[in-house]
Amino acid sequence: MEDLFERTILIVDDEAINREILGNIIQSEYKVIYAENGKEALEKIQSEGISISLVLLDLLMPVMDGNELLKAMNEEGLITEIPVIVLTSEKSSEIESLKLGAADFLTKPYDRPEVILARVRHSIELFENAKIIHATEFDKLTLLYSQDFFFEYASQFDQRYPLQKMDAVVINFTRFHLLNELKGRMFGDQILSAMADGIRSTLLKTGGIAGRKDADTFFAYIPHIDDYKIFIEKINEKLSSLLKASETRLRLGVYTDAEKSLPILLRFDHAIQACNSIRNKAGEEICIYDNQMAEREVFNAHLLEDFEAAIENRQFKVQYQPKFNITGDTPRLCSAEALVRWIHPELGFVRPDLFIPLFEENGLVTKLDRYVWEEAAKQIALWKKELGMTIPVSVNVSRVDIAAPDMTDFITKIVKENGLEAKDYMLEITESAYTSDSKHIIEVVEKLRSLGHKIEMDDFGSGYSSLNMLTSMPIDALKLDKAFIRNIQPGNKEMELVNLVLKIAQTLGVPVIAEGVETEEECRLLKEAGCDIIQGYYFAKPLPPEDFSKYAGNDKGDAK
Ligand code: C2E
Ligand code: CA
Ligand code: CA
């Protein structure tokens, strides 16, 4: 750190000769600025801020003397930001200065230059160390700065170089925990060290500093550059001996020319937001925080603020999308998926993919999901009464929901209260949830299955479960991710993937549900390939419960 910036020292003395003697000694190591009295010094301190590392202060001066300046610095809280060494010729005034927060003394006539320099250095060091005493300086594994220390130095960087355009960069390895799980912690550690090496060698070119946020996320604060590929290239270089190119999944989010009036943490939040937005975009590695994201942030804040009122005022509506069994001659309605919508008083219809991920981040999703689960349970009971038939419903379960220790109790309660059978109340759990904390999830899923519930693995194919992991997962159906269905043609690559999934399902002995089926052609191809159940606009969009009743009542299962 030491050589990153030159520190500035303010010498305050009314005697030109004293200023010159001291200045000559100090300027061999520091940038020096001067003031002729306390008043002038205070103005300089106020305008330069804490980019001044130390003040050397004469006590006897006209206009405003040394102790008066110390008082003023106390009043403005500056004394805790900048150390002051008092220059005195008489012992008696020392006590007063000490009370006022002076850090050290130099007595006139001045000592040898080395002694003065040493004391100046010592004071600065003590002061800077004290400021960061709570931060553990380095991350042990990667030898980059730990998070707190990184932010502290990033802020100092700004103080020293207020005019330099800076970029806040976040680098992450997508689904790193999977590597840890599959290849062991030791291997994971090697990956992280290699990533840190790559980042370090990038900094040799760009300048700036880097730190480790947590597990697989790194920060860099660098003078502005235009092309961030250099990070990806350097990291890939270091990773190449450990991983195949196809196994590395780097994501980089940048808040470019970061607005310095924002707190440093917020600037990095923006970069994190950019980085997170890459999550589902294959082949995209770099994302730059832009206006659209800023607007999105405001929109998100709005949604978060309105959440409680929305629950209270029942603005969340549940729609039901039918699923059809296509194994026989005619498709038969076999169940429905409950999908939530938000009818917002100002924003109108808000799609769930705009608020579900947001509420997952904030843990609010559990409250929402329990509301939806209860609505769905009531709805099944209502249809039973209205239509004289049971329409099994599957509800979506977020990863966050499963963490709550009373999840299974809650499900059991609502199923019982509405007089349902567990087998008619199904749960959809997304594939990536299984791979994030598989042990706990498997426990919960096993419990639910033992109670009689059916579990569907949602969005299958979008995650990274290995065949090995799949065989140990307790599930009752695989729900093929929508993305697979797009573009299926006889014999093409997409179709081969679908066939592969069907084979996996066969091995596991579970049916396959294809969702997002929009055309007759898609439906036919899937049926021929051996897919069991179909959900999609081809049959019906998600419907409000009243419409669903009509739909189910009319067809009694013979829809098409
Ligand atoms: P999902 O669980 O994969 O739900 C299927 C999504 O595909 C739904 O989007 C559905 O409307 C849409 N879809 C169905 N058929 C077709 C089709 O033929 N073509 C196309 N293009 N799309 C089709 P929706 O309702 O917007 O929900 C999006 C996601 O939000 C859901 O994806 C699910 O992950 C989440 N979600 C929805 N409701 C809930 C809920 O109550 N709780 C939780 N935790 N998540 C929910
Ligand atoms: Ca689903
Ligand atoms: Ca899905």
Coordinates of C-alpha atoms and ligand atoms in Angstrom, one line a residue:
M1 CA 0.0 0.0 0.0
E2 CA 2.8 2.4 1.0
D3 CA 3.8 3.4 -2.4
L4 CA 0.3 3.8 -3.9
F5 CA 0.1 7.5 -3.0
E6 CA 2.1 10.4 -1.7
R7 CA 0.9 11.7 1.6
T8 CA 0.4 15.4 2.2
I9 CA 1.6 17.3 5.3
L10 CA 0.4 20.7 6.3
I11 CA 3.0 22.9 8.1
V12 CA 1.4 25.7 10.1
D13 CA 3.9 28.4 11.3
D14 CA 3.9 32.2 11.2
E15 CA 7.7 32.3 10.8
A16 CA 8.8 31.9 7.2
I17 CA 12.2 30.6 8.3
N18 CA 10.6 27.8 10.5
R19 CA 8.3 26.8 7.6
E20 CA 11.3 26.6 5.3
I21 CA 13.5 24.5 7.7
L22 CA 10.7 22.0 8.4
G23 CA 9.5 21.9 4.8
N24 CA 13.0 21.1 3.5
I25 CA 13.3 18.2 5.8
I26 CA 9.8 16.8 5.2
Q27 CA 9.6 17.2 1.4
S28 CA 12.1 14.4 0.9
E29 CA 9.2 12.0 1.7
Y30 CA 6.0 14.0 1.6
K31 CA 4.1 16.5 -0.3
V32 CA 4.1 19.7 1.7
I33 CA 1.6 22.5 1.9
Y34 CA 1.8 25.6 4.2
A35 CA -0.3 27.9 6.2
E36 CA 0.8 31.1 8.1
N37 CA -1.8 30.9 10.9
G38 CA -4.5 28.8 12.4
K39 CA -7.3 30.4 10.4
E40 CA -5.6 29.8 7.1
A41 CA -4.8 26.2 8.2
L42 CA -8.4 25.5 9.1
E43 CA -9.5 26.7 5.6
K44 CA -6.9 24.4 4.0
I45 CA -8.0 21.4 6.1
Q46 CA -11.6 22.1 5.3
S47 CA -11.0 22.3 1.6
E48 CA -8.4 19.5 1.3
G49 CA -10.4 17.3 3.7
I50 CA -8.7 14.2 5.0
S51 CA -6.3 14.0 2.1
I52 CA -4.0 15.7 4.5
S53 CA -2.2 13.0 6.5
L54 CA -0.7 15.1 9.2
V55 CA -0.5 18.7 10.5
L56 CA 2.7 20.2 12.0
L57 CA 1.4 23.0 14.2
D58 CA 3.2 25.9 15.8
L59 CA 1.4 27.1 18.9
L60 CA 2.2 30.8 19.0
M61 CA 0.8 32.6 16.0
P62 CA -1.2 35.7 15.2
V63 CA -4.9 35.6 14.1
M64 CA -5.6 32.1 15.4
D65 CA -3.0 30.3 17.5
G66 CA -2.3 26.6 17.6
N67 CA -4.5 25.6 20.5
E68 CA -7.4 27.6 19.0
L69 CA -7.0 25.6 15.8
L70 CA -7.0 22.4 17.8
K71 CA -10.2 23.5 19.4
A72 CA -11.7 24.2 16.1
M73 CA -10.6 20.9 14.8
N74 CA -12.2 19.2 17.8
E75 CA -15.5 21.0 17.1
E76 CA -15.6 19.9 13.5
G77 CA -14.6 16.3 14.4
L78 CA -11.4 16.7 12.3
I79 CA -9.1 15.8 15.1
T80 CA -10.1 12.2 14.8
E81 CA -9.4 12.2 11.1
I82 CA -6.0 14.0 11.0
P83 CA -3.1 13.6 13.5
V84 CA -1.5 16.8 14.7
I85 CA 2.1 17.2 15.9
V86 CA 2.6 20.4 17.9
L87 CA 5.8 22.4 17.6
T88 CA 6.7 24.0 20.9
S89 CA 9.6 25.6 22.7
E90 CA 8.0 25.6 26.2
K91 CA 6.9 22.5 28.1
S92 CA 3.9 24.3 29.9
S93 CA 1.8 24.6 26.8
E94 CA 2.1 20.9 26.0
I95 CA -0.5 19.9 28.5
E96 CA -3.2 22.0 27.0
S97 CA -2.4 20.7 23.5
L98 CA -2.5 17.2 24.7
K99 CA -5.9 17.7 26.2
L100 CA -7.0 19.1 22.8
G101 CA -5.9 15.9 21.0
A102 CA -2.4 16.6 19.8
A103 CA -0.7 13.3 18.8
D104 CA 3.0 14.2 19.5
F105 CA 5.4 17.1 20.1
L106 CA 8.5 18.4 18.4
T107 CA 10.6 20.9 20.4
K108 CA 12.3 23.8 18.9
P109 CA 15.1 24.3 18.1
Y110 CA 14.5 21.3 15.9
D111 CA 16.2 17.9 16.3
R112 CA 18.1 16.2 13.6
P113 CA 16.2 15.7 10.3
E114 CA 16.1 11.9 10.7
V115 CA 14.5 12.2 14.1
I116 CA 11.9 14.6 12.8
L117 CA 11.1 12.4 9.8
A118 CA 10.9 9.3 12.0
R119 CA 8.4 10.9 14.4
V120 CA 6.3 12.1 11.5
R121 CA 6.3 8.7 9.9
H122 CA 5.5 7.1 13.3
S123 CA 2.5 9.4 13.9
I124 CA 1.0 8.8 10.5
E125 CA 1.5 5.1 10.7
L126 CA -0.1 4.9 14.2
F127 CA -3.0 6.9 13.1
E128 CA -3.7 5.0 9.9
N129 CA -3.3 1.7 11.7
A130 CA -5.7 2.7 14.3
K131 CA -8.3 3.5 11.7
I132 CA -8.2 0.0 10.2
I133 CA -7.4 -1.9 13.4
H134 CA -10.7 -3.7 13.2
A135 CA -10.2 -4.9 9.7
T136 CA -8.2 -8.0 9.2
E137 CA -5.9 -6.8 6.5
F138 CA -5.6 -9.8 4.2
D139 CA -7.7 -12.7 3.2
K140 CA -5.7 -15.7 4.2
L141 CA -6.4 -17.8 1.2
T142 CA -6.0 -15.4 -1.6
L143 CA -3.8 -12.8 0.0
L144 CA -6.0 -10.1 -1.4
Y145 CA -7.4 -7.5 1.0
S146 CA -10.3 -8.6 3.1
Q147 CA -13.5 -6.8 2.5
D148 CA -13.4 -4.1 5.2
F149 CA -9.8 -3.3 4.5
F150 CA -10.5 -3.1 0.8
F151 CA -13.3 -0.5 1.3
E152 CA -11.1 1.5 3.6
Y153 CA -8.3 1.7 1.0
A154 CA -10.7 2.3 -1.8
S155 CA -11.9 5.3 0.1
Q156 CA -8.4 6.5 0.8
F157 CA -7.7 6.1 -2.9
D158 CA -10.5 8.5 -3.6
Q159 CA -9.2 11.0 -1.1
R160 CA -5.8 11.0 -2.7
Y161 CA -7.0 11.0 -6.3
P162 CA -10.2 12.9 -6.2
L163 CA -10.2 13.6 -10.0
Q164 CA -9.3 10.1 -11.2
K165 CA -12.2 8.3 -12.8
M166 CA -12.5 4.9 -11.1
D167 CA -14.3 1.7 -11.9
A168 CA -15.9 -0.7 -9.3
V169 CA -15.5 -4.2 -10.5
V170 CA -17.0 -7.4 -9.2
I171 CA -15.7 -10.8 -10.3
N172 CA -17.6 -14.0 -9.5
F173 CA -17.4 -17.7 -10.3
T174 CA -20.9 -18.9 -11.1
R175 CA -22.1 -21.8 -9.0
F176 CA -18.8 -22.2 -7.3
H177 CA -20.3 -24.2 -4.5
L178 CA -21.0 -27.0 -7.1
L179 CA -17.3 -27.3 -7.8
N180 CA -16.6 -27.5 -4.1
E181 CA -19.2 -30.2 -3.7
L182 CA -18.1 -32.2 -6.7
K183 CA -14.4 -31.8 -6.5
G184 CA -13.7 -31.1 -2.9
R185 CA -12.8 -28.0 -0.9
M186 CA -9.1 -28.3 -1.5
F187 CA -9.7 -28.0 -5.2
G188 CA -12.1 -25.1 -4.6
D189 CA -9.4 -23.3 -2.7
Q190 CA -7.0 -23.8 -5.6
I191 CA -9.5 -22.3 -7.9
L192 CA -10.0 -19.2 -5.7
S193 CA -6.2 -18.7 -5.4
A194 CA -5.8 -18.9 -9.1
M195 CA -8.6 -16.4 -9.6
A196 CA -6.8 -14.1 -7.1
D197 CA -3.6 -14.5 -9.1
G198 CA -5.3 -13.6 -12.3
I199 CA -6.8 -10.5 -10.7
R200 CA -3.4 -9.5 -9.3
S201 CA -1.7 -9.8 -12.6
T202 CA -4.5 -7.7 -14.2
L203 CA -3.8 -5.0 -11.6
L204 CA -0.2 -4.8 -12.7
K205 CA -1.6 -3.5 -16.0
T206 CA -4.5 -1.4 -14.7
G207 CA -3.4 -0.2 -11.3
G208 CA -5.8 -0.1 -8.4
I209 CA -6.5 -2.5 -5.6
A210 CA -8.4 -5.8 -5.1
G211 CA -10.1 -7.6 -2.3
R212 CA -12.1 -10.7 -1.6
K213 CA -15.8 -10.1 -0.7
D214 CA -16.6 -13.7 0.3
A215 CA -16.4 -17.2 -1.0
D216 CA -16.2 -16.8 -4.7
T217 CA -16.6 -13.1 -5.2
F218 CA -13.8 -10.6 -5.6
F219 CA -13.7 -6.8 -5.8
A220 CA -11.4 -4.6 -7.7
Y221 CA -11.2 -0.8 -7.7
I222 CA -9.3 0.4 -10.6
P223 CA -8.6 3.6 -12.6
H224 CA -11.1 3.6 -15.5
I225 CA -10.5 1.3 -18.4
D226 CA -12.7 0.6 -21.4
D227 CA -12.3 -3.1 -22.0
Y228 CA -12.7 -5.4 -19.0
K229 CA -11.8 -8.6 -21.0
I230 CA -8.3 -8.3 -19.6
F231 CA -9.7 -9.6 -16.3
I232 CA -11.3 -12.6 -17.9
E233 CA -8.2 -13.3 -20.0
K234 CA -5.8 -13.2 -17.1
I235 CA -8.0 -15.2 -14.8
N236 CA -8.6 -17.8 -17.5
E237 CA -4.9 -18.0 -18.0
K238 CA -4.4 -18.9 -14.3
L239 CA -7.3 -21.3 -14.3
S240 CA -6.3 -23.2 -17.4
S241 CA -4.2 -25.7 -15.6
L242 CA -7.0 -26.6 -13.2
L243 CA -10.2 -26.5 -15.3
K244 CA -11.3 -27.1 -18.8
A245 CA -12.4 -23.9 -20.6
S246 CA -15.9 -25.2 -20.6
E247 CA -15.9 -25.6 -16.9
T248 CA -15.0 -22.0 -16.0
R249 CA -17.9 -19.7 -15.5
L250 CA -16.7 -16.3 -14.8
R251 CA -19.0 -13.3 -14.4
L252 CA -17.8 -9.7 -14.2
G253 CA -20.0 -6.8 -13.2
V254 CA -18.7 -3.2 -13.5
Y255 CA -19.9 0.1 -12.3
T256 CA -17.8 2.2 -14.7
D257 CA -16.7 5.7 -13.8
A258 CA -18.4 5.2 -10.5
E259 CA -20.1 8.3 -9.1
K260 CA -17.9 9.3 -6.2
S261 CA -20.6 11.1 -4.2
L262 CA -22.2 7.7 -3.6
P263 CA -20.9 5.7 -0.6
I264 CA -18.3 3.2 -1.7
L265 CA -20.4 0.3 -0.6
L266 CA -23.3 1.4 -2.8
R267 CA -20.9 1.8 -5.8
F268 CA -20.0 -1.8 -5.3
D269 CA -23.6 -2.8 -4.9
H270 CA -24.2 -1.4 -8.4
A271 CA -21.4 -3.6 -9.7
I272 CA -22.8 -6.6 -7.9
Q273 CA -26.2 -5.9 -9.4
A274 CA -24.6 -5.8 -12.9
C275 CA -22.8 -9.0 -12.1
N276 CA -26.0 -10.8 -10.9
S277 CA -27.9 -9.8 -13.9
I278 CA -25.6 -12.1 -16.0
R279 CA -26.9 -15.1 -14.0
N280 CA -29.0 -16.6 -16.7
K281 CA -27.4 -15.3 -19.9
A282 CA -25.2 -18.0 -21.3
G283 CA -22.1 -16.8 -23.1
E284 CA -22.2 -13.4 -21.5
E285 CA -19.4 -12.7 -19.1
I286 CA -19.4 -9.0 -18.6
C287 CA -22.1 -6.6 -17.7
I288 CA -21.9 -2.9 -17.1
Y289 CA -24.2 -1.1 -14.7
D290 CA -26.3 1.3 -16.8
N291 CA -29.3 3.6 -16.6
Q292 CA -31.7 0.8 -17.1
M293 CA -30.4 -0.9 -14.1
A294 CA -30.5 2.3 -12.0
E295 CA -34.2 2.5 -13.0
R296 CA -34.7 -1.1 -12.1
E297 CA -33.2 -0.4 -8.7
V298 CA -35.7 2.3 -8.1
F299 CA -38.5 0.0 -9.3
N300 CA -37.3 -2.7 -7.0
A301 CA -37.2 -0.3 -4.0
H302 CA -40.8 0.5 -4.8
L303 CA -41.8 -3.1 -4.9
L304 CA -40.1 -3.9 -1.6
E305 CA -41.8 -0.9 0.1
D306 CA -45.2 -1.9 -1.2
F307 CA -44.9 -5.6 -0.3
E308 CA -46.6 -5.6 3.2
A309 CA -49.5 -3.5 2.1
A310 CA -49.9 -5.7 -1.0
I311 CA -50.2 -8.9 1.2
E312 CA -52.7 -7.1 3.5
N313 CA -54.8 -5.8 0.7
R314 CA -54.7 -9.1 -1.2
Q315 CA -53.1 -7.6 -4.3
F316 CA -51.4 -10.9 -5.0
K317 CA -53.6 -13.1 -7.2
V318 CA -53.1 -16.8 -8.0
Q319 CA -53.6 -18.1 -11.4
Y320 CA -53.7 -21.7 -12.5
Q321 CA -52.2 -23.2 -15.6
P322 CA -53.5 -26.6 -16.6
K323 CA -51.2 -29.6 -17.2
F324 CA -52.3 -32.3 -19.6
N325 CA -51.5 -36.0 -19.7
I326 CA -50.8 -36.8 -23.3
T327 CA -50.0 -40.5 -23.0
G328 CA -53.4 -41.6 -24.1
D329 CA -55.3 -40.9 -27.4
T330 CA -56.7 -37.6 -26.2
P331 CA -55.0 -35.3 -23.8
R332 CA -56.5 -35.3 -20.3
L333 CA -56.4 -32.5 -17.8
C334 CA -54.5 -33.9 -14.9
S335 CA -53.4 -31.1 -12.7
A336 CA -52.5 -27.4 -12.5
E337 CA -49.7 -25.2 -11.5
A338 CA -50.3 -22.2 -9.2
L339 CA -48.6 -19.1 -10.4
V340 CA -48.7 -15.8 -8.6
R341 CA -49.4 -12.4 -10.1
W342 CA -49.3 -8.9 -8.5
I343 CA -52.0 -6.5 -9.4
H344 CA -50.3 -3.4 -8.2
P345 CA -52.5 -0.3 -7.7
E346 CA -50.1 2.0 -9.6
L347 CA -48.0 -0.3 -11.7
G348 CA -50.7 -2.6 -12.9
F349 CA -49.9 -6.2 -13.7
V350 CA -46.4 -7.1 -12.4
R351 CA -44.9 -10.4 -13.7
P352 CA -43.6 -12.8 -11.1
D353 CA -40.1 -12.9 -12.5
L354 CA -39.8 -9.2 -11.7
F355 CA -40.6 -9.7 -8.0
I356 CA -39.9 -13.3 -7.0
P357 CA -36.1 -13.1 -7.4
L358 CA -36.1 -9.8 -5.6
F359 CA -38.2 -11.2 -2.7
E360 CA -35.9 -14.2 -2.6
E361 CA -33.0 -12.0 -1.9
N362 CA -34.8 -10.3 0.9
G363 CA -36.4 -13.4 2.4
L364 CA -39.9 -11.9 1.8
V365 CA -40.7 -14.7 -0.6
T366 CA -41.5 -17.0 2.2
K367 CA -44.4 -14.9 3.4
L368 CA -45.6 -14.5 -0.2
D369 CA -45.3 -18.2 -0.9
R370 CA -47.2 -19.2 2.2
Y371 CA -50.0 -16.9 1.1
V372 CA -50.0 -18.5 -2.3
W373 CA -49.8 -22.0 -0.9
E374 CA -52.8 -21.3 1.3
E375 CA -54.8 -19.8 -1.6
A376 CA -54.0 -22.9 -3.6
A377 CA -55.1 -25.3 -0.9
K378 CA -58.4 -23.4 -0.5
Q379 CA -58.9 -23.4 -4.2
I380 CA -58.5 -27.2 -4.5
A381 CA -61.2 -27.6 -1.8
L382 CA -63.5 -25.1 -3.6
W383 CA -63.2 -26.9 -6.9
K384 CA -63.9 -30.2 -5.2
K385 CA -67.2 -28.6 -4.0
E386 CA -68.0 -26.7 -7.2
L387 CA -66.9 -29.2 -9.9
G388 CA -67.2 -32.5 -8.0
M389 CA -63.7 -33.3 -8.9
T390 CA -60.2 -33.0 -7.4
I391 CA -57.8 -31.0 -9.4
P392 CA -54.3 -31.6 -8.0
V393 CA -52.3 -28.4 -7.8
S394 CA -48.6 -27.9 -7.7
V395 CA -47.2 -24.8 -6.0
N396 CA -43.7 -23.3 -6.5
V397 CA -41.3 -23.6 -3.7
S398 CA -38.4 -21.2 -3.4
R399 CA -35.0 -22.3 -2.1
V400 CA -35.5 -19.7 0.7
D401 CA -38.8 -21.4 1.8
I402 CA -37.0 -24.7 2.5
A403 CA -34.7 -23.1 5.0
A404 CA -37.6 -22.3 7.3
P405 CA -37.7 -25.1 9.9
D406 CA -41.5 -25.2 10.0
M407 CA -42.1 -25.5 6.3
T408 CA -43.4 -29.0 6.4
D409 CA -45.6 -28.2 9.4
F410 CA -47.1 -25.3 7.5
I411 CA -47.9 -27.4 4.5
T412 CA -49.4 -30.2 6.6
K413 CA -51.5 -27.6 8.4
I414 CA -53.1 -26.1 5.3
V415 CA -53.7 -29.4 3.7
K416 CA -55.5 -30.6 6.8
E417 CA -57.5 -27.4 7.3
N418 CA -58.8 -27.7 3.7
G419 CA -59.6 -31.4 3.9
L420 CA -57.1 -32.3 1.1
E421 CA -55.1 -35.4 0.5
A422 CA -51.4 -34.9 0.5
K423 CA -51.1 -36.5 -2.9
D424 CA -53.2 -33.7 -4.5
Y425 CA -50.9 -31.1 -3.2
M426 CA -47.7 -31.1 -5.1
L427 CA -44.5 -29.0 -4.8
E428 CA -42.2 -27.7 -7.5
I429 CA -38.7 -27.2 -6.5
T430 CA -36.3 -25.7 -9.0
E431 CA -33.3 -27.8 -10.0
S432 CA -30.7 -25.2 -8.9
A433 CA -32.1 -25.3 -5.3
Y434 CA -31.1 -29.0 -5.1
T435 CA -27.6 -28.2 -6.1
S436 CA -27.1 -25.3 -3.7
D437 CA -27.7 -27.1 -0.4
S438 CA -28.5 -30.6 -1.4
K439 CA -28.3 -32.2 2.0
H440 CA -30.9 -30.1 3.7
I441 CA -33.2 -30.0 0.7
I442 CA -33.1 -33.8 0.3
E443 CA -34.1 -34.1 4.0
V444 CA -37.0 -31.8 3.6
V445 CA -38.1 -33.4 0.4
E446 CA -37.9 -36.8 1.9
K447 CA -40.1 -35.7 4.8
L448 CA -42.7 -34.2 2.4
R449 CA -42.7 -37.4 0.3
S450 CA -43.2 -39.5 3.4
L451 CA -46.3 -37.4 4.1
G452 CA -47.6 -38.3 0.7
H453 CA -46.8 -35.2 -1.3
K454 CA -45.4 -35.4 -4.9
I455 CA -42.3 -33.4 -5.7
E456 CA -41.5 -32.1 -9.2
M457 CA -38.1 -30.9 -10.1
D458 CA -38.7 -27.6 -11.8
D459 CA -36.6 -26.0 -14.6
F460 CA -34.8 -29.3 -15.1
G461 CA -31.8 -28.8 -17.5
S462 CA -31.1 -25.2 -16.4
G463 CA -29.0 -26.2 -13.5
Y464 CA -26.0 -28.4 -13.3
S465 CA -27.0 -31.6 -11.6
S466 CA -24.9 -34.5 -12.5
L467 CA -26.4 -37.9 -13.2
N468 CA -24.7 -39.1 -10.1
M469 CA -26.5 -36.5 -8.0
L470 CA -29.8 -37.1 -9.7
T471 CA -30.0 -40.7 -8.7
S472 CA -29.8 -39.8 -5.1
M473 CA -32.5 -37.2 -5.3
P474 CA -35.9 -38.0 -4.1
I475 CA -38.3 -36.7 -6.8
D476 CA -41.6 -37.8 -8.5
A477 CA -41.3 -35.9 -11.8
L478 CA -38.9 -34.0 -13.9
K479 CA -40.1 -30.7 -15.3
L480 CA -38.2 -29.9 -18.4
D481 CA -37.0 -26.3 -18.6
K482 CA -38.9 -24.1 -21.2
A483 CA -35.7 -23.3 -23.0
F484 CA -35.4 -26.9 -24.1
I485 CA -38.7 -26.8 -26.0
R486 CA -37.9 -23.8 -28.1
N487 CA -36.6 -24.7 -31.5
I488 CA -37.1 -28.5 -31.3
Q489 CA -37.1 -30.0 -34.7
P490 CA -37.0 -33.7 -35.6
G491 CA -33.4 -34.8 -35.2
N492 CA -31.9 -31.5 -34.3
K493 CA -29.7 -30.8 -31.3
E494 CA -32.5 -29.5 -29.1
M495 CA -34.5 -32.6 -29.8
E496 CA -31.5 -34.8 -28.9
L497 CA -31.3 -33.0 -25.5
V498 CA -35.0 -33.6 -24.9
N499 CA -34.5 -37.3 -25.7
L500 CA -31.6 -37.4 -23.3
V501 CA -33.7 -36.0 -20.5
L502 CA -36.4 -38.5 -21.3
K503 CA -33.8 -41.3 -21.0
I504 CA -32.6 -39.9 -17.6
A505 CA -36.2 -39.8 -16.4
Q506 CA -36.8 -43.4 -17.5
T507 CA -33.7 -44.5 -15.6
L508 CA -35.1 -42.7 -12.5
G509 CA -38.6 -44.1 -13.2
V510 CA -40.3 -40.7 -13.1
P511 CA -42.6 -39.0 -15.7
V512 CA -41.5 -35.9 -17.6
I513 CA -43.5 -32.7 -17.7
A514 CA -42.7 -30.4 -20.6
E515 CA -43.7 -26.7 -20.0
G516 CA -43.8 -23.8 -22.3
V517 CA -45.3 -25.9 -25.1
E518 CA -46.8 -23.4 -27.6
T519 CA -47.5 -25.2 -30.8
E520 CA -49.1 -28.4 -32.1
E521 CA -45.8 -29.4 -33.7
E522 CA -44.0 -29.2 -30.4
C523 CA -46.7 -31.1 -28.7
R524 CA -46.6 -33.9 -31.3
L525 CA -42.8 -34.2 -31.2
L526 CA -42.8 -34.4 -27.4
K527 CA -45.5 -37.0 -27.5
E528 CA -43.6 -39.1 -30.0
A529 CA -40.5 -38.8 -27.9
G530 CA -42.3 -40.3 -24.9
C531 CA -43.1 -37.2 -22.9
D532 CA -45.9 -37.7 -20.4
I533 CA -47.4 -34.4 -19.4
I534 CA -47.6 -31.1 -21.2
Q535 CA -48.2 -27.6 -19.9
G536 CA -48.2 -24.5 -22.1
Y537 CA -50.0 -21.9 -24.1
Y538 CA -50.8 -24.6 -26.7
F539 CA -53.4 -25.8 -24.2
A540 CA -54.0 -22.8 -22.0
K541 CA -52.4 -19.8 -20.4
P542 CA -52.4 -19.5 -16.6
L543 CA -56.1 -18.7 -15.8
P544 CA -57.8 -16.9 -13.0
P545 CA -59.6 -19.5 -10.8
E546 CA -63.1 -18.6 -12.2
D547 CA -61.9 -19.1 -15.8
F548 CA -60.2 -22.3 -14.8
S549 CA -63.4 -23.6 -13.3
K550 CA -65.3 -23.0 -16.5
Y551 CA -62.4 -24.5 -18.5
A552 CA -62.2 -27.6 -16.4
G553 CA -66.0 -27.9 -16.0
N554 CA -66.5 -27.8 -19.8
D555 CA -63.8 -30.2 -20.7
K556 CA -64.0 -32.5 -17.8
G557 CA -60.5 -33.5 -18.9
D558 CA -61.1 -33.8 -22.6
A559 CA -59.6 -30.6 -23.7
K560 CA -58.3 -31.3 -27.2
Ligands
C2E1 P1 -41.9 -21.5 -13.6 O1 -42.1 -22.1 -12.3 O2 -41.0 -22.1 -14.6 O3 -43.3 -21.3 -14.3 C1 -43.6 -21.5 -15.6 C2 -43.6 -20.2 -16.3 O4 -43.8 -20.4 -17.7 C3 -44.8 -19.3 -15.9 O5 -44.4 -17.9 -16.0 C4 -45.8 -19.5 -17.0 O6 -46.7 -18.5 -17.2 C5 -44.9 -19.6 -18.2 N1 -45.4 -20.4 -19.3 C6 -46.3 -21.4 -19.3 N2 -46.6 -21.8 -20.5 C7 -45.9 -21.1 -21.4 C8 -45.7 -21.1 -22.8 O7 -46.3 -21.8 -23.6 N3 -44.8 -20.2 -23.3 C9 -44.1 -19.3 -22.6 N4 -43.3 -18.4 -23.1 N5 -44.3 -19.3 -21.2 C10 -45.1 -20.2 -20.6 P2 -44.8 -16.9 -14.9 O8 -46.1 -17.1 -14.4 O9 -44.4 -15.5 -15.4 O10 -43.8 -17.2 -13.7 C11 -42.4 -17.1 -13.8 C12 -41.7 -17.7 -12.7 O11 -41.9 -17.1 -11.5 C13 -42.0 -19.2 -12.5 O12 -41.4 -20.0 -13.4 C14 -41.6 -19.4 -11.1 O13 -40.2 -19.6 -11.0 C15 -41.9 -18.0 -10.5 N6 -43.1 -18.1 -9.7 C16 -44.4 -17.9 -10.2 N7 -45.3 -18.0 -9.1 C17 -44.5 -18.3 -8.0 C18 -44.9 -18.5 -6.7 O14 -46.0 -18.5 -6.2 N8 -43.9 -18.8 -5.8 C19 -42.6 -18.8 -6.2 N9 -41.6 -19.1 -5.4 N10 -42.2 -18.6 -7.5 C20 -43.2 -18.3 -8.4
CA2 CA -42.9 -23.9 -11.6
CA3 CA -40.3 -24.2 -14.7

